[in-house]
Coordinates of C-alpha atoms in Angstrom, one line a residue:
M1 CA 0.0 0.0 0.0
G2 CA 1.1 3.6 -0.4
H3 CA 3.8 4.6 -2.9
S4 CA 6.4 2.0 -2.0
S5 CA 7.6 -0.7 -4.4
T6 CA 6.1 -4.2 -4.3
G7 CA 9.0 -6.3 -5.6
F8 CA 11.0 -6.7 -2.4
S9 CA 12.6 -10.1 -1.8
S10 CA 11.4 -10.1 1.9
F11 CA 8.6 -8.4 3.8
S12 CA 9.9 -9.7 7.2
V13 CA 10.2 -7.6 10.4
E14 CA 13.9 -8.3 10.2
A15 CA 14.3 -7.0 6.7
C16 CA 12.3 -3.8 7.5
T17 CA 14.4 -3.3 10.6
S18 CA 17.6 -3.6 8.6
D19 CA 16.3 -1.0 6.2
I20 CA 15.5 1.4 9.1
E21 CA 19.0 0.8 10.5
S22 CA 20.5 1.7 7.1
L23 CA 18.5 4.9 6.9
L24 CA 19.6 5.9 10.4
E25 CA 23.2 5.2 9.5
H26 CA 23.3 7.1 6.3
K27 CA 20.7 9.8 6.7
V28 CA 21.1 10.8 10.4
G29 CA 24.1 12.8 11.6
A30 CA 26.6 11.0 13.8
D31 CA 25.8 13.3 16.8
D32 CA 22.0 13.5 16.2
K33 CA 19.5 11.6 18.3
V34 CA 16.3 10.0 17.1
V35 CA 13.0 9.1 18.7
M36 CA 11.3 6.2 16.9
V37 CA 7.6 6.4 16.5
G38 CA 5.9 3.4 14.9
N39 CA 2.4 2.0 14.4
S40 CA 1.2 -1.6 14.1
F41 CA 3.9 -3.8 12.2
A42 CA 6.5 -1.1 12.7
A43 CA 6.5 -1.5 16.4
A44 CA 8.2 -4.9 16.1
C45 CA 10.9 -3.3 14.1
I46 CA 11.5 -0.7 16.8
V47 CA 11.9 -3.5 19.4
L48 CA 14.6 -5.1 17.2
L49 CA 16.3 -1.9 16.1
Q50 CA 20.0 -1.6 17.0
S51 CA 21.3 2.0 16.7
P52 CA 23.1 4.3 19.2
K53 CA 21.2 7.2 17.7
V54 CA 17.9 6.0 19.0
V55 CA 17.2 7.4 22.5
A56 CA 13.5 6.7 23.0
S57 CA 10.4 5.3 21.3
A58 CA 6.6 5.4 21.0
I59 CA 4.6 2.5 19.7
L60 CA 1.0 2.8 18.7
G61 CA -1.4 -0.1 18.1
P62 CA 1.7 -2.3 18.4
F63 CA 2.3 -5.8 17.1
V64 CA 5.4 -6.8 18.9
R65 CA 4.9 -10.5 19.1
D66 CA 2.9 -13.3 17.5
L67 CA -0.3 -13.0 19.4
P68 CA -1.5 -16.0 21.4
G69 CA -4.7 -17.8 20.6
V70 CA -6.3 -19.5 17.6
G71 CA -7.7 -16.4 15.9
P72 CA -4.5 -14.8 14.8
K73 CA -3.2 -18.1 13.4
V74 CA -6.4 -18.7 11.5
F75 CA -6.3 -15.2 10.1
N76 CA -2.7 -15.7 8.8
A77 CA -3.5 -19.0 7.3
I78 CA -6.5 -17.8 5.3
A79 CA -5.1 -14.3 4.4
P80 CA -3.9 -15.5 0.9
A81 CA -7.4 -16.7 0.1
M82 CA -9.1 -13.6 1.7
F83 CA -7.0 -11.1 -0.2
A84 CA -6.7 -12.9 -3.6
R85 CA -7.8 -11.3 -6.8
P86 CA -10.3 -10.3 -8.0
Y87 CA -12.1 -9.7 -4.7
G88 CA -9.2 -9.2 -2.4
A89 CA -9.1 -5.4 -2.7
S90 CA -12.7 -5.1 -1.7
V91 CA -12.3 -7.5 1.2
W92 CA -9.3 -5.5 2.5
M93 CA -11.1 -2.2 2.2
S94 CA -14.0 -3.6 4.1
Y95 CA -11.7 -4.8 6.9
W96 CA -9.6 -1.7 6.9
K97 CA -12.6 0.5 7.6
T98 CA -13.3 -1.3 10.8
L99 CA -9.9 -0.3 12.2
F100 CA -11.0 3.4 12.9
G101 CA -12.9 4.7 15.9
A102 CA -13.0 8.2 14.4
H103 CA -12.2 9.7 11.0
A104 CA -9.8 12.4 10.2
Q105 CA -10.9 15.3 7.9
D106 CA -9.1 13.7 4.9
F107 CA -10.4 10.2 5.6
A108 CA -12.6 10.1 2.5
A109 CA -9.8 11.3 0.2
Y110 CA -7.4 8.8 1.6
E111 CA -9.9 6.0 1.4
A112 CA -10.4 6.8 -2.3
F113 CA -6.6 6.8 -2.9
L114 CA -6.2 3.5 -1.1
K115 CA -9.1 1.9 -2.9
T116 CA -7.3 2.5 -6.2
N117 CA -3.8 1.9 -4.9
I118 CA -4.5 -1.6 -3.5
K119 CA -5.6 -2.7 -6.9
E120 CA -2.2 -2.0 -8.5
Q121 CA -0.1 -5.0 -9.6
G122 CA 1.7 -6.6 -6.6
R123 CA -0.1 -4.7 -3.9
L124 CA -2.2 -7.6 -2.6
R125 CA 0.7 -10.0 -2.6
A126 CA 2.8 -7.5 -0.6
L127 CA -0.1 -7.0 1.8
V128 CA -0.4 -10.7 2.4
K129 CA 3.3 -11.1 3.0
L130 CA 3.2 -8.2 5.5
V131 CA 0.2 -9.6 7.3
Q132 CA 1.8 -13.0 7.6
A133 CA 5.3 -11.7 8.7
S134 CA 6.2 -13.3 12.0
K135 CA 6.8 -11.0 15.0
A136 CA 8.2 -13.9 17.1
N137 CA 11.8 -12.6 17.0
A138 CA 10.7 -9.2 18.3
G139 CA 8.6 -11.0 21.0
S140 CA 11.5 -13.0 22.1
H141 CA 13.7 -9.9 22.5
L142 CA 11.0 -7.8 24.2
H143 CA 12.4 -8.4 27.6
E144 CA 15.8 -6.9 26.5
Y145 CA 14.4 -3.5 25.4
K146 CA 15.8 -0.9 27.7
L147 CA 15.1 2.5 26.1
P148 CA 12.3 4.8 27.3
M149 CA 9.0 3.7 25.7
L150 CA 5.5 5.0 25.4
I151 CA 2.9 2.4 24.6
G152 CA -0.3 3.9 23.1
M153 CA -3.3 1.9 22.1
G154 CA -6.9 2.6 21.2
S155 CA -9.1 0.9 23.8
A156 CA -11.3 -0.5 21.1
D157 CA -8.6 -1.8 18.8
P158 CA -10.2 -4.9 17.1
D159 CA -6.8 -6.5 16.3
F160 CA -6.4 -7.5 19.9
A161 CA -8.5 -9.6 22.2
C162 CA -8.0 -6.9 24.8
A163 CA -6.0 -3.9 23.8
Q164 CA -5.4 -2.8 27.4
D165 CA -4.1 -6.2 28.4
E166 CA -1.7 -6.2 25.4
A167 CA -0.4 -2.7 26.3
H168 CA 0.3 -3.8 29.9
Y169 CA 1.9 -7.0 28.7
I170 CA 4.4 -5.0 26.7
H171 CA 4.9 -2.5 29.6
D172 CA 5.5 -5.3 32.1
T173 CA 7.8 -7.3 29.8
I174 CA 10.3 -4.7 28.5
A175 CA 13.3 -3.8 30.6
S176 CA 12.9 -0.1 30.3
T177 CA 12.9 1.9 33.6
T178 CA 11.0 4.7 32.0
K179 CA 7.8 3.4 30.3
E180 CA 4.2 4.4 30.1
V181 CA 0.9 3.1 28.8
V182 CA -1.6 5.5 27.4
M183 CA -5.1 4.2 26.3
F184 CA -7.1 6.3 23.9
P185 CA -10.8 5.7 24.8
N186 CA -13.0 4.4 22.0
M187 CA -10.2 4.6 19.4
K188 CA -9.1 1.6 17.4
H189 CA -5.9 0.7 15.5
Y190 CA -4.6 4.0 14.2
P191 CA -4.9 6.5 17.1
Q192 CA -2.4 8.8 15.4
A193 CA -5.0 9.4 12.7
E194 CA -8.1 9.0 14.9
C195 CA -7.2 11.4 17.7
P196 CA -3.9 13.1 16.6
A197 CA -4.1 15.9 19.1
E198 CA -4.4 13.5 22.0
V199 CA -1.5 11.4 20.7
A200 CA 0.6 14.4 20.2
T201 CA -0.1 15.6 23.7
S202 CA 0.8 12.3 25.2
L203 CA 3.9 11.9 23.2
T204 CA 5.3 15.4 23.9
A205 CA 4.6 15.0 27.6
F206 CA 6.4 11.7 27.7
L207 CA 9.4 12.9 25.7
A208 CA 9.7 16.0 27.9
K209 CA 10.6 13.5 30.7
V210 CA 13.2 11.5 28.8
V211 CA 14.8 13.6 26.1

Protein backbone atom coordinates (compact mmCIF):
# COMPACT_ATOMS: atom_id res chain seq x y z
CA MET A 1 0.00 0.00 0.00
CA GLY A 2 1.07 3.58 -0.42
CA HIS A 3 3.78 4.61 -2.86
CA SER A 4 6.35 1.97 -1.96
CA SER A 5 7.62 -0.68 -4.37
CA THR A 6 6.12 -4.17 -4.30
CA GLY A 7 9.00 -6.31 -5.55
CA PHE A 8 11.00 -6.67 -2.35
CA SER A 9 12.56 -10.10 -1.76
CA SER A 10 11.39 -10.06 1.85
CA PHE A 11 8.63 -8.38 3.85
CA SER A 12 9.85 -9.69 7.20
CA VAL A 13 10.19 -7.65 10.37
CA GLU A 14 13.93 -8.30 10.25
CA ALA A 15 14.26 -7.01 6.68
CA CYS A 16 12.32 -3.84 7.49
CA THR A 17 14.40 -3.33 10.63
CA SER A 18 17.58 -3.61 8.57
CA ASP A 19 16.26 -0.96 6.17
CA ILE A 20 15.53 1.39 9.07
CA GLU A 21 19.01 0.85 10.49
CA SER A 22 20.51 1.69 7.10
CA LEU A 23 18.48 4.90 6.92
CA LEU A 24 19.63 5.91 10.39
CA GLU A 25 23.23 5.17 9.53
CA HIS A 26 23.31 7.06 6.25
CA LYS A 27 20.73 9.83 6.70
CA VAL A 28 21.10 10.85 10.36
CA GLY A 29 24.13 12.77 11.57
CA ALA A 30 26.63 11.04 13.83
CA ASP A 31 25.79 13.31 16.77
CA ASP A 32 22.03 13.46 16.16
CA LYS A 33 19.55 11.62 18.32
CA VAL A 34 16.34 9.98 17.15
CA VAL A 35 13.00 9.12 18.71
CA MET A 36 11.34 6.24 16.89
CA VAL A 37 7.55 6.36 16.53
CA GLY A 38 5.87 3.36 14.94
CA ASN A 39 2.38 1.99 14.42
CA SER A 40 1.24 -1.63 14.07
CA PHE A 41 3.87 -3.77 12.25
CA ALA A 42 6.53 -1.07 12.66
CA ALA A 43 6.47 -1.54 16.44
CA ALA A 44 8.15 -4.93 16.07
CA CYS A 45 10.91 -3.27 14.05
CA ILE A 46 11.46 -0.75 16.83
CA VAL A 47 11.91 -3.53 19.37
CA LEU A 48 14.65 -5.14 17.24
CA LEU A 49 16.28 -1.89 16.13
CA GLN A 50 19.95 -1.55 17.04
CA SER A 51 21.27 2.00 16.75
CA PRO A 52 23.08 4.25 19.22
CA LYS A 53 21.25 7.20 17.66
CA VAL A 54 17.87 6.05 19.03
CA VAL A 55 17.16 7.44 22.51
CA ALA A 56 13.46 6.65 23.02
CA SER A 57 10.42 5.26 21.25
CA ALA A 58 6.65 5.35 21.05
CA ILE A 59 4.63 2.45 19.68
CA LEU A 60 0.95 2.78 18.70
CA GLY A 61 -1.42 -0.12 18.12
CA PRO A 62 1.70 -2.27 18.37
CA PHE A 63 2.27 -5.77 17.08
CA VAL A 64 5.45 -6.77 18.93
CA ARG A 65 4.88 -10.53 19.11
CA ASP A 66 2.91 -13.29 17.49
CA LEU A 67 -0.33 -12.98 19.40
CA PRO A 68 -1.54 -16.00 21.38
CA GLY A 69 -4.74 -17.83 20.59
CA VAL A 70 -6.28 -19.50 17.58
CA GLY A 71 -7.72 -16.38 15.92
CA PRO A 72 -4.46 -14.76 14.76
CA LYS A 73 -3.17 -18.10 13.44
CA VAL A 74 -6.35 -18.71 11.47
CA PHE A 75 -6.26 -15.16 10.06
CA ASN A 76 -2.68 -15.65 8.85
CA ALA A 77 -3.55 -19.00 7.31
CA ILE A 78 -6.53 -17.75 5.34
CA ALA A 79 -5.06 -14.35 4.37
CA PRO A 80 -3.88 -15.53 0.92
CA ALA A 81 -7.42 -16.67 0.09
CA MET A 82 -9.10 -13.65 1.70
CA PHE A 83 -7.04 -11.13 -0.23
CA ALA A 84 -6.75 -12.92 -3.56
CA ARG A 85 -7.77 -11.32 -6.83
CA PRO A 86 -10.30 -10.33 -8.04
CA TYR A 87 -12.12 -9.72 -4.74
CA GLY A 88 -9.18 -9.21 -2.37
CA ALA A 89 -9.05 -5.43 -2.66
CA SER A 90 -12.71 -5.10 -1.69
CA VAL A 91 -12.27 -7.50 1.23
CA TRP A 92 -9.28 -5.53 2.50
CA MET A 93 -11.06 -2.19 2.21
CA SER A 94 -14.04 -3.55 4.14
CA TYR A 95 -11.74 -4.82 6.89
CA TRP A 96 -9.56 -1.69 6.92
CA LYS A 97 -12.57 0.55 7.55
CA THR A 98 -13.31 -1.34 10.78
CA LEU A 99 -9.95 -0.26 12.22
CA PHE A 100 -10.97 3.36 12.91
CA GLY A 101 -12.93 4.67 15.87
CA ALA A 102 -12.97 8.19 14.42
CA HIS A 103 -12.21 9.68 11.01
CA ALA A 104 -9.77 12.45 10.18
CA GLN A 105 -10.95 15.27 7.91
CA ASP A 106 -9.13 13.74 4.94
CA PHE A 107 -10.38 10.19 5.56
CA ALA A 108 -12.61 10.09 2.48
CA ALA A 109 -9.81 11.31 0.23
CA TYR A 110 -7.36 8.77 1.64
CA GLU A 111 -9.94 5.98 1.36
CA ALA A 112 -10.41 6.81 -2.32
CA PHE A 113 -6.64 6.78 -2.87
CA LEU A 114 -6.21 3.46 -1.07
CA LYS A 115 -9.09 1.85 -2.94
CA THR A 116 -7.28 2.54 -6.21
CA ASN A 117 -3.79 1.90 -4.88
CA ILE A 118 -4.50 -1.56 -3.45
CA LYS A 119 -5.63 -2.75 -6.91
CA GLU A 120 -2.22 -2.04 -8.45
CA GLN A 121 -0.10 -4.96 -9.55
CA GLY A 122 1.66 -6.64 -6.64
CA ARG A 123 -0.09 -4.70 -3.86
CA LEU A 124 -2.24 -7.56 -2.58
CA ARG A 125 0.69 -9.97 -2.63
CA ALA A 126 2.77 -7.50 -0.62
CA LEU A 127 -0.12 -7.00 1.80
CA VAL A 128 -0.43 -10.74 2.44
CA LYS A 129 3.31 -11.08 3.01
CA LEU A 130 3.21 -8.20 5.48
CA VAL A 131 0.20 -9.62 7.32
CA GLN A 132 1.84 -13.04 7.57
CA ALA A 133 5.25 -11.75 8.70
CA SER A 134 6.16 -13.30 12.03
CA LYS A 135 6.83 -11.03 14.99
CA ALA A 136 8.18 -13.93 17.09
CA ASN A 137 11.75 -12.62 16.99
CA ALA A 138 10.66 -9.25 18.32
CA GLY A 139 8.59 -10.96 20.98
CA SER A 140 11.55 -13.01 22.15
CA HIS A 141 13.66 -9.85 22.50
CA LEU A 142 11.00 -7.76 24.18
CA HIS A 143 12.43 -8.37 27.65
CA GLU A 144 15.77 -6.91 26.48
CA TYR A 145 14.36 -3.54 25.41
CA LYS A 146 15.81 -0.87 27.72
CA LEU A 147 15.10 2.50 26.10
CA PRO A 148 12.27 4.76 27.30
CA MET A 149 9.04 3.67 25.66
CA LEU A 150 5.52 5.05 25.37
CA ILE A 151 2.90 2.40 24.57
CA GLY A 152 -0.26 3.89 23.10
CA MET A 153 -3.35 1.91 22.15
CA GLY A 154 -6.92 2.55 21.20
CA SER A 155 -9.12 0.95 23.82
CA ALA A 156 -11.34 -0.55 21.11
CA ASP A 157 -8.59 -1.84 18.80
CA PRO A 158 -10.19 -4.90 17.15
CA ASP A 159 -6.83 -6.46 16.28
CA PHE A 160 -6.37 -7.50 19.91
CA ALA A 161 -8.54 -9.63 22.20
CA CYS A 162 -8.03 -6.90 24.82
CA ALA A 163 -6.00 -3.86 23.83
CA GLN A 164 -5.40 -2.80 27.43
CA ASP A 165 -4.09 -6.25 28.38
CA GLU A 166 -1.69 -6.22 25.43
CA ALA A 167 -0.43 -2.74 26.31
CA HIS A 168 0.26 -3.77 29.89
CA TYR A 169 1.88 -7.01 28.74
CA ILE A 170 4.37 -4.98 26.74
CA HIS A 171 4.86 -2.54 29.62
CA ASP A 172 5.54 -5.33 32.09
CA THR A 173 7.83 -7.29 29.76
CA ILE A 174 10.27 -4.65 28.53
CA ALA A 175 13.32 -3.84 30.64
CA SER A 176 12.88 -0.06 30.35
CA THR A 177 12.95 1.86 33.60
CA THR A 178 11.00 4.69 31.96
CA LYS A 179 7.84 3.39 30.33
CA GLU A 180 4.23 4.43 30.15
CA VAL A 181 0.91 3.12 28.85
CA VAL A 182 -1.63 5.52 27.36
CA MET A 183 -5.06 4.25 26.33
CA PHE A 184 -7.15 6.32 23.93
CA PRO A 185 -10.83 5.72 24.78
CA ASN A 186 -13.01 4.37 21.97
CA MET A 187 -10.20 4.62 19.44
CA LYS A 188 -9.06 1.62 17.41
CA HIS A 189 -5.89 0.65 15.50
CA TYR A 190 -4.64 4.01 14.19
CA PRO A 191 -4.86 6.48 17.10
CA GLN A 192 -2.39 8.84 15.42
CA ALA A 193 -5.01 9.36 12.69
CA GLU A 194 -8.13 9.02 14.86
CA CYS A 195 -7.16 11.39 17.68
CA PRO A 196 -3.94 13.11 16.59
CA ALA A 197 -4.13 15.92 19.14
CA GLU A 198 -4.39 13.49 22.05
CA VAL A 199 -1.54 11.37 20.69
CA ALA A 200 0.65 14.44 20.19
CA THR A 201 -0.06 15.65 23.73
CA SER A 202 0.80 12.26 25.24
CA LEU A 203 3.94 11.92 23.15
CA THR A 204 5.32 15.38 23.86
CA ALA A 205 4.61 15.01 27.59
CA PHE A 206 6.43 11.68 27.67
CA LEU A 207 9.40 12.92 25.68
CA ALA A 208 9.73 15.96 27.94
CA LYS A 209 10.60 13.52 30.72
CA VAL A 210 13.17 11.49 28.83
CA VAL A 211 14.83 13.57 26.10
